[in-house]
PDB file of N, CA and C in Angstrom:
ATOM      1  N   UNK W  33       0.851  -1.164   0.000  1.00  0.00           N
ATOM      2  CA  UNK W  33       0.000   0.000   0.000  1.00  0.00           C
ATOM      3  C   UNK W  33       0.897   1.228   0.000  1.00  0.00           C
ATOM      4  N   UNK W  34       0.571   2.151  -0.838  1.00  0.00           N
ATOM      5  CA  UNK W  34       1.259   3.430  -0.844  1.00  0.00           C
ATOM      6  C   UNK W  34       0.265   4.527  -0.521  1.00  0.00           C
ATOM      7  N   UNK W  35       0.609   5.423   0.396  1.00  0.00           N
ATOM      8  CA  UNK W  35      -0.269   6.550   0.736  1.00  0.00           C
ATOM      9  C   UNK W  35       0.272   7.800   0.058  1.00  0.00           C
ATOM     10  N   UNK W  36      -0.642   8.534  -0.573  1.00  0.00           N
ATOM     11  CA  UNK W  36      -0.264   9.707  -1.343  1.00  0.00           C
ATOM     12  C   UNK W  36      -1.201  10.861  -1.019  1.00  0.00           C
ATOM     13  N   UNK W  37      -0.681  12.074  -1.112  1.00  0.00           N
ATOM     14  CA  UNK W  37      -1.487  13.296  -1.101  1.00  0.00           C
ATOM     15  C   UNK W  37      -1.370  13.870  -2.498  1.00  0.00           C
ATOM     16  N   UNK W  38      -2.492  13.871  -3.232  1.00  0.00           N
ATOM     17  CA  UNK W  38      -2.451  14.127  -4.671  1.00  0.00           C
ATOM     18  C   UNK W  38      -3.414  15.217  -5.101  1.00  0.00           C
ATOM     19  N   UNK W  39      -2.991  15.945  -6.092  1.00  0.00           N
ATOM     20  CA  UNK W  39      -3.916  16.780  -6.856  1.00  0.00           C
ATOM     21  C   UNK W  39      -4.449  15.911  -7.990  1.00  0.00           C
ATOM     22  N   UNK W  40      -5.488  16.369  -8.654  1.00  0.00           N
ATOM     23  CA  UNK W  40      -6.081  15.577  -9.735  1.00  0.00           C
ATOM     24  C   UNK W  40      -5.069  15.165 -10.790  1.00  0.00           C
ATOM     25  N   UNK W  41      -4.087  15.997 -11.046  1.00  0.00           N
ATOM     26  CA  UNK W  41      -3.116  15.723 -12.103  1.00  0.00           C
ATOM     27  C   UNK W  41      -1.976  14.810 -11.652  1.00  0.00           C
ATOM     28  N   UNK W  42      -1.949  14.404 -10.372  1.00  0.00           N
ATOM     29  CA  UNK W  42      -0.839  13.612  -9.839  1.00  0.00           C
ATOM     30  C   UNK W  42      -1.095  12.107  -9.792  1.00  0.00           C
ATOM     31  N   UNK W  43      -2.283  11.663 -10.158  1.00  0.00           N
ATOM     32  CA  UNK W  43      -2.610  10.245 -10.018  1.00  0.00           C
ATOM     33  C   UNK W  43      -1.720   9.353 -10.881  1.00  0.00           C
ATOM     34  N   UNK W  44      -1.438   9.769 -12.094  1.00  0.00           N
ATOM     35  CA  UNK W  44      -0.597   8.951 -12.977  1.00  0.00           C
ATOM     36  C   UNK W  44       0.784   8.741 -12.358  1.00  0.00           C
ATOM     37  N   UNK W  45       1.354   9.790 -11.795  1.00  0.00           N
ATOM     38  CA  UNK W  45       2.674   9.687 -11.166  1.00  0.00           C
ATOM     39  C   UNK W  45       2.627   8.722  -9.976  1.00  0.00           C
ATOM     40  N   UNK W  46       1.568   8.780  -9.178  1.00  0.00           N
ATOM     41  CA  UNK W  46       1.436   7.881  -8.029  1.00  0.00           C
ATOM     42  C   UNK W  46       1.348   6.426  -8.483  1.00  0.00           C
ATOM     43  N   UNK W  47       0.539   6.167  -9.503  1.00  0.00           N
ATOM     44  CA  UNK W  47       0.431   4.799 -10.019  1.00  0.00           C
ATOM     45  C   UNK W  47       1.761   4.336 -10.603  1.00  0.00           C
ATOM     46  N   UNK W  48       2.460   5.212 -11.304  1.00  0.00           N
ATOM     47  CA  UNK W  48       3.778   4.851 -11.845  1.00  0.00           C
ATOM     48  C   UNK W  48       4.758   4.521 -10.724  1.00  0.00           C
ATOM     49  N   UNK W  49       4.690   5.270  -9.626  1.00  0.00           N
ATOM     50  CA  UNK W  49       5.543   4.994  -8.471  1.00  0.00           C
ATOM     51  C   UNK W  49       5.266   3.605  -7.913  1.00  0.00           C
ATOM     52  N   UNK W  50       3.995   3.268  -7.756  1.00  0.00           N
ATOM     53  CA  UNK W  50       3.635   1.944  -7.238  1.00  0.00           C
ATOM     54  C   UNK W  50       4.092   0.830  -8.181  1.00  0.00           C
ATOM     55  N   UNK W  51       3.865   1.011  -9.466  1.00  0.00           N
ATOM     56  CA  UNK W  51       4.251  -0.015 -10.449  1.00  0.00           C
ATOM     57  C   UNK W  51       5.766  -0.177 -10.506  1.00  0.00           C
ATOM     58  N   UNK W  52       6.498   0.920 -10.438  1.00  0.00           N
ATOM     59  CA  UNK W  52       7.965   0.853 -10.441  1.00  0.00           C
ATOM     60  C   UNK W  52       8.469   0.122  -9.205  1.00  0.00           C
ATOM     61  N   UNK W  53       7.889   0.451  -8.048  1.00  0.00           N
ATOM     62  CA  UNK W  53       8.311  -0.220  -6.825  1.00  0.00           C
ATOM     63  C   UNK W  53       8.075  -1.721  -6.931  1.00  0.00           C
ATOM     64  N   UNK W  54       6.908  -2.120  -7.426  1.00  0.00           N
ATOM     65  CA  UNK W  54       6.597  -3.541  -7.536  1.00  0.00           C
ATOM     66  C   UNK W  54       7.582  -4.238  -8.464  1.00  0.00           C
ATOM     67  N   UNK W  55       7.888  -3.624  -9.591  1.00  0.00           N
ATOM     68  CA  UNK W  55       8.833  -4.218 -10.541  1.00  0.00           C
ATOM     69  C   UNK W  55      10.212  -4.398  -9.922  1.00  0.00           C
ATOM     70  N   UNK W  56      10.648  -3.434  -9.131  1.00  0.00           N
ATOM     71  CA  UNK W  56      11.993  -3.464  -8.552  1.00  0.00           C
ATOM     72  C   UNK W  56      12.075  -4.292  -7.271  1.00  0.00           C
ATOM     73  N   UNK W  57      10.947  -4.542  -6.617  1.00  0.00           N
ATOM     74  CA  UNK W  57      10.960  -5.211  -5.315  1.00  0.00           C
ATOM     75  C   UNK W  57      11.214  -6.705  -5.414  1.00  0.00           C
ATOM     76  N   UNK W  58      10.868  -7.310  -6.534  1.00  0.00           N
ATOM     77  CA  UNK W  58      10.979  -8.754  -6.658  1.00  0.00           C
ATOM     78  C   UNK W  58       9.734  -9.492  -6.204  1.00  0.00           C
ATOM     79  N   UNK W  59       8.784  -8.796  -5.577  1.00  0.00           N
ATOM     80  CA  UNK W  59       7.528  -9.432  -5.189  1.00  0.00           C
ATOM     81  C   UNK W  59       6.649  -9.622  -6.411  1.00  0.00           C
ATOM     82  N   UNK W  60       5.732 -10.574  -6.299  1.00  0.00           N
ATOM     83  CA  UNK W  60       4.766 -10.839  -7.353  1.00  0.00           C
ATOM     84  C   UNK W  60       3.396 -10.340  -6.901  1.00  0.00           C
ATOM     85  N   UNK W  61       2.581  -9.826  -7.834  1.00  0.00           N
ATOM     86  CA  UNK W  61       1.223  -9.412  -7.463  1.00  0.00           C
ATOM     87  C   UNK W  61       0.430 -10.599  -6.927  1.00  0.00           C
ATOM     88  N   UNK W  62      -0.390 -10.349  -5.938  1.00  0.00           N
ATOM     89  CA  UNK W  62      -1.242 -11.390  -5.383  1.00  0.00           C
ATOM     90  C   UNK W  62      -2.560 -11.463  -6.129  1.00  0.00           C
ATOM     91  N   UNK W  63      -3.383 -12.401  -5.712  1.00  0.00           N
ATOM     92  CA  UNK W  63      -4.722 -12.512  -6.284  1.00  0.00           C
ATOM     93  C   UNK W  63      -5.571 -11.379  -5.726  1.00  0.00           C
ATOM     94  N   UNK W  64      -6.391 -10.821  -6.550  1.00  0.00           N
ATOM     95  CA  UNK W  64      -7.247  -9.730  -6.109  1.00  0.00           C
ATOM     96  C   UNK W  64      -6.954  -8.464  -6.882  1.00  0.00           C
ATOM     97  N   UNK W  65      -7.818  -7.532  -6.720  1.00  0.00           N
ATOM     98  CA  UNK W  65      -7.729  -6.274  -7.470  1.00  0.00           C
ATOM     99  C   UNK W  65      -6.882  -5.254  -6.720  1.00  0.00           C
ATOM    100  N   UNK W  66      -6.188  -4.438  -7.476  1.00  0.00           N
ATOM    101  CA  UNK W  66      -5.538  -3.255  -6.927  1.00  0.00           C
ATOM    102  C   UNK W  66      -6.584  -2.146  -6.918  1.00  0.00           C
ATOM    103  N   UNK W  67      -6.606  -1.354  -5.854  1.00  0.00           N
ATOM    104  CA  UNK W  67      -7.657  -0.339  -5.762  1.00  0.00           C
ATOM    105  C   UNK W  67      -7.142   0.910  -5.067  1.00  0.00           C
ATOM    106  N   UNK W  68      -7.928   1.969  -5.181  1.00  0.00           N
ATOM    107  CA  UNK W  68      -7.659   3.236  -4.505  1.00  0.00           C
ATOM    108  C   UNK W  68      -8.627   3.365  -3.336  1.00  0.00           C
ATOM    109  N   UNK W  69      -8.105   3.788  -2.185  1.00  0.00           N
ATOM    110  CA  UNK W  69      -8.913   4.025  -0.997  1.00  0.00           C
ATOM    111  C   UNK W  69      -8.744   5.488  -0.609  1.00  0.00           C
ATOM    112  N   UNK W  70      -9.841   6.243  -0.661  1.00  0.00           N
ATOM    113  CA  UNK W  70      -9.799   7.683  -0.401  1.00  0.00           C
ATOM    114  C   UNK W  70     -10.080   7.961   1.071  1.00  0.00           C
ATOM    115  N   UNK W  71      -9.278   8.849   1.673  1.00  0.00           N
ATOM    116  CA  UNK W  71      -9.435   9.192   3.085  1.00  0.00           C
ATOM    117  C   UNK W  71     -10.096  10.551   3.292  1.00  0.00           C
ATOM    118  N   UNK W  72     -10.341  11.256   2.229  1.00  0.00           N
ATOM    119  CA  UNK W  72     -11.050  12.528   2.346  1.00  0.00           C
ATOM    120  C   UNK W  72     -11.876  12.732   1.086  1.00  0.00           C
ATOM    121  N   UNK W  73     -12.676  13.752   1.099  1.00  0.00           N
ATOM    122  CA  UNK W  73     -13.504  14.083  -0.054  1.00  0.00           C
ATOM    123  C   UNK W  73     -12.894  15.297  -0.725  1.00  0.00           C
ATOM    124  N   UNK W  74     -12.776  15.252  -2.011  1.00  0.00           N
ATOM    125  CA  UNK W  74     -12.081  16.285  -2.782  1.00  0.00           C
ATOM    126  C   UNK W  74     -12.686  17.674  -2.586  1.00  0.00           C
ATOM    127  N   UNK W  75     -13.989  17.822  -2.687  1.00  0.00           N
ATOM    128  CA  UNK W  75     -14.614  19.146  -2.695  1.00  0.00           C
ATOM    129  C   UNK W  75     -14.375  19.969  -1.428  1.00  0.00           C
ATOM    130  N   UNK W  76     -14.475  19.391  -0.215  1.00  0.00           N
ATOM    131  CA  UNK W  76     -14.257  20.217   0.970  1.00  0.00           C
ATOM    132  C   UNK W  76     -12.811  20.667   1.162  1.00  0.00           C
ATOM    133  N   UNK W  77     -11.874  20.029   0.494  1.00  0.00           N
ATOM    134  CA  UNK W  77     -10.473  20.379   0.686  1.00  0.00           C
ATOM    135  C   UNK W  77     -10.161  21.694  -0.014  1.00  0.00           C
ATOM    136  N   UNK W  78      -9.737  22.733   0.729  1.00  0.00           N
ATOM    137  CA  UNK W  78      -9.442  24.018   0.088  1.00  0.00           C
ATOM    138  C   UNK W  78      -8.277  23.922  -0.895  1.00  0.00           C
ATOM    139  N   UNK W  79      -7.365  22.987  -0.654  1.00  0.00           N
ATOM    140  CA  UNK W  79      -6.222  22.825  -1.559  1.00  0.00           C
ATOM    141  C   UNK W  79      -6.536  21.867  -2.703  1.00  0.00           C
ATOM    142  N   UNK W  80      -7.728  21.282  -2.683  1.00  0.00           N
ATOM    143  CA  UNK W  80      -8.132  20.289  -3.685  1.00  0.00           C
ATOM    144  C   UNK W  80      -7.141  19.132  -3.732  1.00  0.00           C
ATOM    145  N   UNK W  81      -6.850  18.591  -2.548  1.00  0.00           N
ATOM    146  CA  UNK W  81      -5.916  17.485  -2.393  1.00  0.00           C
ATOM    147  C   UNK W  81      -6.703  16.229  -2.028  1.00  0.00           C
ATOM    148  N   UNK W  82      -6.374  15.129  -2.689  1.00  0.00           N
ATOM    149  CA  UNK W  82      -6.883  13.821  -2.308  1.00  0.00           C
ATOM    150  C   UNK W  82      -5.846  13.155  -1.409  1.00  0.00           C
ATOM    151  N   UNK W  83      -6.291  12.550  -0.321  1.00  0.00           N
ATOM    152  CA  UNK W  83      -5.439  11.657   0.456  1.00  0.00           C
ATOM    153  C   UNK W  83      -5.911  10.256   0.097  1.00  0.00           C
ATOM    154  N   UNK W  84      -5.040   9.500  -0.554  1.00  0.00           N
ATOM    155  CA  UNK W  84      -5.457   8.229  -1.143  1.00  0.00           C
ATOM    156  C   UNK W  84      -4.389   7.161  -0.924  1.00  0.00           C
ATOM    157  N   UNK W  85      -4.844   5.948  -0.625  1.00  0.00           N
ATOM    158  CA  UNK W  85      -3.969   4.779  -0.601  1.00  0.00           C
ATOM    159  C   UNK W  85      -4.170   4.026  -1.907  1.00  0.00           C
ATOM    160  N   UNK W  86      -3.079   3.599  -2.509  1.00  0.00           N
ATOM    161  CA  UNK W  86      -3.151   2.663  -3.628  1.00  0.00           C
ATOM    162  C   UNK W  86      -2.755   1.320  -3.037  1.00  0.00           C
ATOM    163  N   UNK W  87      -3.692   0.382  -3.040  1.00  0.00           N
ATOM    164  CA  UNK W  87      -3.526  -0.894  -2.350  1.00  0.00           C
ATOM    165  C   UNK W  87      -3.390  -2.011  -3.368  1.00  0.00           C
ATOM    166  N   UNK W  88      -2.339  -2.801  -3.210  1.00  0.00           N
ATOM    167  CA  UNK W  88      -2.097  -3.946  -4.078  1.00  0.00           C
ATOM    168  C   UNK W  88      -1.696  -5.126  -3.207  1.00  0.00           C
ATOM    169  N   UNK W  89      -2.363  -6.261  -3.374  1.00  0.00           N
ATOM    170  CA  UNK W  89      -1.990  -7.462  -2.637  1.00  0.00           C
ATOM    171  C   UNK W  89      -0.742  -8.063  -3.260  1.00  0.00           C
ATOM    172  N   UNK W  90       0.124  -8.610  -2.410  1.00  0.00           N
ATOM    173  CA  UNK W  90       1.370  -9.209  -2.879  1.00  0.00           C
ATOM    174  C   UNK W  90       1.470 -10.637  -2.380  1.00  0.00           C
ATOM    175  N   UNK W  91       2.147 -11.475  -3.153  1.00  0.00           N
ATOM    176  CA  UNK W  91       2.462 -12.816  -2.683  1.00  0.00           C
ATOM    177  C   UNK W  91       3.695 -12.743  -1.799  1.00  0.00           C
ATOM    178  N   UNK W  92       3.763 -13.617  -0.811  1.00  0.00           N
ATOM    179  CA  UNK W  92       4.840 -13.604   0.168  1.00  0.00           C
ATOM    180  C   UNK W  92       6.042 -14.414  -0.323  1.00  0.00           C
ATOM    181  N   UNK W  93       6.434 -14.198  -1.533  1.00  0.00           N
ATOM    182  CA  UNK W  93       7.653 -14.802  -2.052  1.00  0.00           C
ATOM    183  C   UNK W  93       8.254 -13.852  -3.053  1.00  0.00           C
ATOM    184  N   UNK W  94       9.538 -13.998  -3.264  1.00  0.00           N
ATOM    185  CA  UNK W  94      10.229 -13.176  -4.248  1.00  0.00           C
ATOM    186  C   UNK W  94      10.800 -14.070  -5.332  1.00  0.00           C
ATOM    187  N   UNK W  95      10.984 -13.494  -6.508  1.00  0.00           N
ATOM    188  CA  UNK W  95      11.654 -14.209  -7.583  1.00  0.00           C
ATOM    189  C   UNK W  95      13.155 -14.178  -7.317  1.00  0.00           C
ATOM    190  N   UNK W  96      13.835 -15.235  -7.700  1.00  0.00           N
ATOM    191  CA  UNK W  96      15.292 -15.196  -7.680  1.00  0.00           C
ATOM    192  C   UNK W  96      15.751 -14.652  -9.024  1.00  0.00           C
ATOM    193  N   UNK W  97      17.047 -14.534  -9.183  1.00  0.00           N
ATOM    194  CA  UNK W  97      17.585 -14.003 -10.436  1.00  0.00           C
ATOM    195  C   UNK W  97      17.185 -14.863 -11.627  1.00  0.00           C
ATOM    196  N   UNK W  98      16.941 -16.154 -11.399  1.00  0.00           N
ATOM    197  CA  UNK W  98      16.550 -17.038 -12.502  1.00  0.00           C
ATOM    198  C   UNK W  98      15.053 -17.327 -12.465  1.00  0.00           C
ATOM    199  N   UNK W  99      14.316 -16.470 -11.788  1.00  0.00           N
ATOM    200  CA  UNK W  99      12.853 -16.531 -11.721  1.00  0.00           C
ATOM    201  C   UNK W  99      12.325 -17.792 -11.049  1.00  0.00           C
ATOM    202  N   UNK W 100      13.081 -18.365 -10.135  1.00  0.00           N
ATOM    203  CA  UNK W 100      12.579 -19.499  -9.374  1.00  0.00           C
ATOM    204  C   UNK W 100      11.868 -18.972  -8.135  1.00  0.00           C
ATOM    205  N   UNK W 101      10.866 -19.683  -7.698  1.00  0.00           N
ATOM    206  CA  UNK W 101      10.109 -19.264  -6.519  1.00  0.00           C
ATOM    207  C   UNK W 101      10.829 -19.749  -5.267  1.00  0.00           C
ATOM    208  N   UNK W 102      11.033 -18.854  -4.316  1.00  0.00           N
ATOM    209  CA  UNK W 102      11.760 -19.190  -3.097  1.00  0.00           C
ATOM    210  C   UNK W 102      10.869 -19.810  -2.020  1.00  0.00           C
ATOM    211  N   UNK W 103       9.577 -19.687  -2.143  1.00  0.00           N
ATOM    212  CA  UNK W 103       8.679 -20.257  -1.142  1.00  0.00           C
ATOM    213  C   UNK W 103       7.601 -21.066  -1.843  1.00  0.00           C
ATOM    214  N   UNK W 104       7.178 -22.148  -1.206  1.00  0.00           N
ATOM    215  CA  UNK W 104       6.166 -22.998  -1.822  1.00  0.00           C
ATOM    216  C   UNK W 104       4.755 -22.591  -1.419  1.00  0.00           C
ATOM    217  N   UNK W 105       4.591 -21.983  -0.284  1.00  0.00           N
ATOM    218  CA  UNK W 105       3.270 -21.568   0.178  1.00  0.00           C
ATOM    219  C   UNK W 105       3.113 -20.080  -0.079  1.00  0.00           C
ATOM    220  N   UNK W 106       2.065 -19.730  -0.761  1.00  0.00           N
ATOM    221  CA  UNK W 106       1.848 -18.335  -1.133  1.00  0.00           C
ATOM    222  C   UNK W 106       0.910 -17.693  -0.117  1.00  0.00           C
ATOM    223  N   UNK W 107       1.364 -16.624   0.470  1.00  0.00           N
ATOM    224  CA  UNK W 107       0.558 -15.835   1.393  1.00  0.00           C
ATOM    225  C   UNK W 107       0.592 -14.402   0.911  1.00  0.00           C
ATOM    226  N   UNK W 108      -0.484 -13.703   1.103  1.00  0.00           N
ATOM    227  CA  UNK W 108      -0.529 -12.313   0.668  1.00  0.00           C
ATOM    228  C   UNK W 108      -0.193 -11.400   1.835  1.00  0.00           C
ATOM    229  N   UNK W 109       0.563 -10.349   1.536  1.00  0.00           N
ATOM    230  CA  UNK W 109       0.976  -9.396   2.554  1.00  0.00           C
ATOM    231  C   UNK W 109       0.761  -7.988   2.027  1.00  0.00           C
ATOM    232  N   UNK W 110       0.777  -7.040   2.916  1.00  0.00           N
ATOM    233  CA  UNK W 110       0.760  -5.632   2.548  1.00  0.00           C
ATOM    234  C   UNK W 110       2.153  -5.071   2.785  1.00  0.00           C
ATOM    235  N   UNK W 111       2.656  -4.338   1.822  1.00  0.00           N
ATOM    236  CA  UNK W 111       3.880  -3.572   1.996  1.00  0.00           C
ATOM    237  C   UNK W 111       3.446  -2.110   2.048  1.00  0.00           C
ATOM    238  N   UNK W 112       3.803  -1.404   3.095  1.00  0.00           N
ATOM    239  CA  UNK W 112       3.388  -0.011   3.235  1.00  0.00           C
ATOM    240  C   UNK W 112       4.558   0.877   2.840  1.00  0.00           C
ATOM    241  N   UNK W 113       4.352   1.664   1.798  1.00  0.00           N
ATOM    242  CA  UNK W 113       5.368   2.600   1.338  1.00  0.00           C
ATOM    243  C   UNK W 113       5.133   3.934   2.016  1.00  0.00           C
ATOM    244  N   UNK W 114       6.132   4.480   2.634  1.00  0.00           N
ATOM    245  CA  UNK W 114       6.005   5.790   3.283  1.00  0.00           C
ATOM    246  C   UNK W 114       7.193   6.628   2.933  1.00  0.00           C
TER     247      UNK W 114
END
């Protein structure tokens, strides 16, 4: 999960950050949908800022350099980016 404070034009950058982190981390996406969780409502914010989490489930194993799985049992975890 990554938490972001975004203007309307910043969502693409936030998603790119999450996707880049996932690619570089070695973790594999888990089963389930990636989603946005909003912590405030856009209109009342005088700065027009969204506070949003981008949540992606991950499998609890990493790829090795030769793409072998290091764990046989797959569990999903949350990684919190701050």
